[in-house]
PDB file of C-alpha atoms in Angstrom:
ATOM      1  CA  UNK A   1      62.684  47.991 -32.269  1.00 91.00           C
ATOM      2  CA  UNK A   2      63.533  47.260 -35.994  1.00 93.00           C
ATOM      3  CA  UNK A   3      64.522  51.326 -36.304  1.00 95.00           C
ATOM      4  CA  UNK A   4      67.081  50.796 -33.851  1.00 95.00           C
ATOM      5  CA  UNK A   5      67.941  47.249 -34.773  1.00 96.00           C
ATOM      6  CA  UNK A   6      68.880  48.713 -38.448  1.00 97.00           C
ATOM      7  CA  UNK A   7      70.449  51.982 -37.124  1.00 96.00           C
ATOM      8  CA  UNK A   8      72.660  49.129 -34.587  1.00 96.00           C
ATOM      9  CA  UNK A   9      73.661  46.863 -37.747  1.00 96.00           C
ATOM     10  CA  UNK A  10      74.760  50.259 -39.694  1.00 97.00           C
ATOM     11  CA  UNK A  11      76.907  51.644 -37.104  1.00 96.00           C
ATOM     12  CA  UNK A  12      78.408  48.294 -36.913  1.00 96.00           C
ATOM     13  CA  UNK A  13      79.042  48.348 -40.177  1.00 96.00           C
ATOM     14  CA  UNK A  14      81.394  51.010 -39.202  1.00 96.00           C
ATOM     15  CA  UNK A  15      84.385  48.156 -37.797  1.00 94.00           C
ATOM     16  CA  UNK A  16      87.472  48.674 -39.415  1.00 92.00           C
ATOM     17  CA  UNK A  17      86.748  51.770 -41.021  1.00 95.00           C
ATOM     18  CA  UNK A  18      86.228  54.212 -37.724  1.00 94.00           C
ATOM     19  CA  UNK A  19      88.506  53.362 -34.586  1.00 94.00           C
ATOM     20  CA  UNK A  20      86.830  50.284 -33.026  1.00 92.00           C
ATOM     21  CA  UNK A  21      86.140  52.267 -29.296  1.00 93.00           C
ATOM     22  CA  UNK A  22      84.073  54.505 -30.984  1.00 95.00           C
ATOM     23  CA  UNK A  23      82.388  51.906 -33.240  1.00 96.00           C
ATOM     24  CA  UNK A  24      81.570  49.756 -29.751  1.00 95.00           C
ATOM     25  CA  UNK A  25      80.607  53.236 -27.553  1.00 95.00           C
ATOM     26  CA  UNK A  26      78.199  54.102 -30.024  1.00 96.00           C
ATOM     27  CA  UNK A  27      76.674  50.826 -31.031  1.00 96.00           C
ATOM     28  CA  UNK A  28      77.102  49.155 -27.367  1.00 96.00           C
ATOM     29  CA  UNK A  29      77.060  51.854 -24.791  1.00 96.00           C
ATOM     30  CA  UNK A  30      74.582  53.764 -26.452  1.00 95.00           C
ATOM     31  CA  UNK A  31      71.705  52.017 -28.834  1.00 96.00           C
ATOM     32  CA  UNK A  32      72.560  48.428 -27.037  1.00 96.00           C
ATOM     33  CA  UNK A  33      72.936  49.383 -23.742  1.00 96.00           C
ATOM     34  CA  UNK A  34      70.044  52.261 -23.643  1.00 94.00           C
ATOM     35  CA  UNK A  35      67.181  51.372 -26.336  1.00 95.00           C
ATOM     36  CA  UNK A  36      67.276  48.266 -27.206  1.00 95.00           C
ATOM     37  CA  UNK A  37      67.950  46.527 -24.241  1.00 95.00           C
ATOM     38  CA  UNK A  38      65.443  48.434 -22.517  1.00 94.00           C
ATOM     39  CA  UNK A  39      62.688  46.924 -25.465  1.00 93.00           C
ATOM     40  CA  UNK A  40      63.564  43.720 -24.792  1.00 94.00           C
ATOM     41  CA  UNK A  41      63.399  43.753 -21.139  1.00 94.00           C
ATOM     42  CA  UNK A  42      60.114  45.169 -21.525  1.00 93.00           C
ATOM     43  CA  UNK A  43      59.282  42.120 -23.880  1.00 91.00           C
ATOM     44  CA  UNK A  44      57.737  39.343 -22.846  1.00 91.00           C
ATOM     45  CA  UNK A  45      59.313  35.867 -22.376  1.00 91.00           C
ATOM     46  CA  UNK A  46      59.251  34.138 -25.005  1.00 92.00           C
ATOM     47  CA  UNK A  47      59.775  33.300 -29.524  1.00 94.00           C
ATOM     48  CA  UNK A  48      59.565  37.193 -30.021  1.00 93.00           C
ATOM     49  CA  UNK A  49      62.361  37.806 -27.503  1.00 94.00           C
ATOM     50  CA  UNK A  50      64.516  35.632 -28.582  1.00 94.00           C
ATOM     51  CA  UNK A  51      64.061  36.494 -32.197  1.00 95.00           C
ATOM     52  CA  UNK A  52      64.495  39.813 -31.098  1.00 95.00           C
ATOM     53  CA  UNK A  53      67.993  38.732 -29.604  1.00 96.00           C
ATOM     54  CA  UNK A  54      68.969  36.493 -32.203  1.00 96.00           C
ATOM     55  CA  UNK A  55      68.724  39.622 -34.492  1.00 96.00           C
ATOM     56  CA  UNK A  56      70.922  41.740 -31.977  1.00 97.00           C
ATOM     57  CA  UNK A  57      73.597  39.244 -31.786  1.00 96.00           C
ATOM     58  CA  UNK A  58      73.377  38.673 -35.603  1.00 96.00           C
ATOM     59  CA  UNK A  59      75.044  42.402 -36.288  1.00 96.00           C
ATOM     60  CA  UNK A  60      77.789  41.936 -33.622  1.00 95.00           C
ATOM     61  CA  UNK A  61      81.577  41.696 -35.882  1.00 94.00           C
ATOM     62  CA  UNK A  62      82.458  38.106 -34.890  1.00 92.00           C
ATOM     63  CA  UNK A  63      86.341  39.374 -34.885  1.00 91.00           C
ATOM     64  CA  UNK A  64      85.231  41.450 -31.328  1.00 92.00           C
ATOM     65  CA  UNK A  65      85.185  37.640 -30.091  1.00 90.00           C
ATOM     66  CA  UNK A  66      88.451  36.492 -31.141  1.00 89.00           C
ATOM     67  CA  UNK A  67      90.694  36.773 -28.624  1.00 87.00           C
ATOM     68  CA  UNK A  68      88.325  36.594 -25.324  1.00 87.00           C
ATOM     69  CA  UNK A  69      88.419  33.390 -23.257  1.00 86.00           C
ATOM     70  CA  UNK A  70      85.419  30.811 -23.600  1.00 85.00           C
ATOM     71  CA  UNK A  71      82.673  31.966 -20.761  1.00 82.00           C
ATOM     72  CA  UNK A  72      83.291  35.846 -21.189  1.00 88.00           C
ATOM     73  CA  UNK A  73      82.349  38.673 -23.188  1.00 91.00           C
ATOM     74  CA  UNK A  74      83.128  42.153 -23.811  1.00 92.00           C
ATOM     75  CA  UNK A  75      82.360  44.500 -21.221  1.00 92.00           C
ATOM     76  CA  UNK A  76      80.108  46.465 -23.207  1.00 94.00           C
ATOM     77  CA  UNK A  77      77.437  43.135 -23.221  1.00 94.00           C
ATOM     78  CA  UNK A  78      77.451  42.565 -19.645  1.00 94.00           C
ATOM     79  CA  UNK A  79      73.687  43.742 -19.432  1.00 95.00           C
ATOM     80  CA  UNK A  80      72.491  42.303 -22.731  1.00 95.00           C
ATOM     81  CA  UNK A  81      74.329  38.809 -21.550  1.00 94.00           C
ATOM     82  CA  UNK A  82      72.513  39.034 -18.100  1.00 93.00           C
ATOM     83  CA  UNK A  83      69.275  39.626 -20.435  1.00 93.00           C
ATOM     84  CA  UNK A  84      70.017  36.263 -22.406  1.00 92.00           C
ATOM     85  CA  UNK A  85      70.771  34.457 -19.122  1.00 90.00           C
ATOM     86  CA  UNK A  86      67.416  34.948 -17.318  1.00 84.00           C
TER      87      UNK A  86
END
């Protein structure tokens, strides 16, 4: 998890330098959405979760949130939000 964690916060890193759709396919679609989301559904309930989550949401560029209206998110976090909600 902390490979992928670190290889999430470095793409990231990536907003406002590379064109923001491919900054949030890569980081997102792909290491959110296919490796790390699958860890932490396969974590147990619990402090290490939510650290675990806490760390995710930690390397998300707050400027993404902006403009969106209170209650929603960016497509992209559909899944992780529906993790966080259970």
């Amino acid at each position: 998890f902390s490979s992928l964690l670190q290889l999430l916060s470095n793409v990231l890193l990536w907003d406002g330098i590379v064109q923001e759709d491919t900054v949030r396919d890569l980081g997102l679609s792909k290491l959110l959405n296919r490796y790390l989301l699958l860890n932490l559904l396969n974590t147990p309930p619990g402090p290490d979760n939510i650290e675990k989550c806490n760390k995710v949401v930690a390397c998300l560029p707050e400027r993404w949130f902006q403009d969106l209206k209170s209650g929603s998110t960016l497509p992209e976090l559909q899944n992780f939000c529906q993790h966080l909600l259970q």
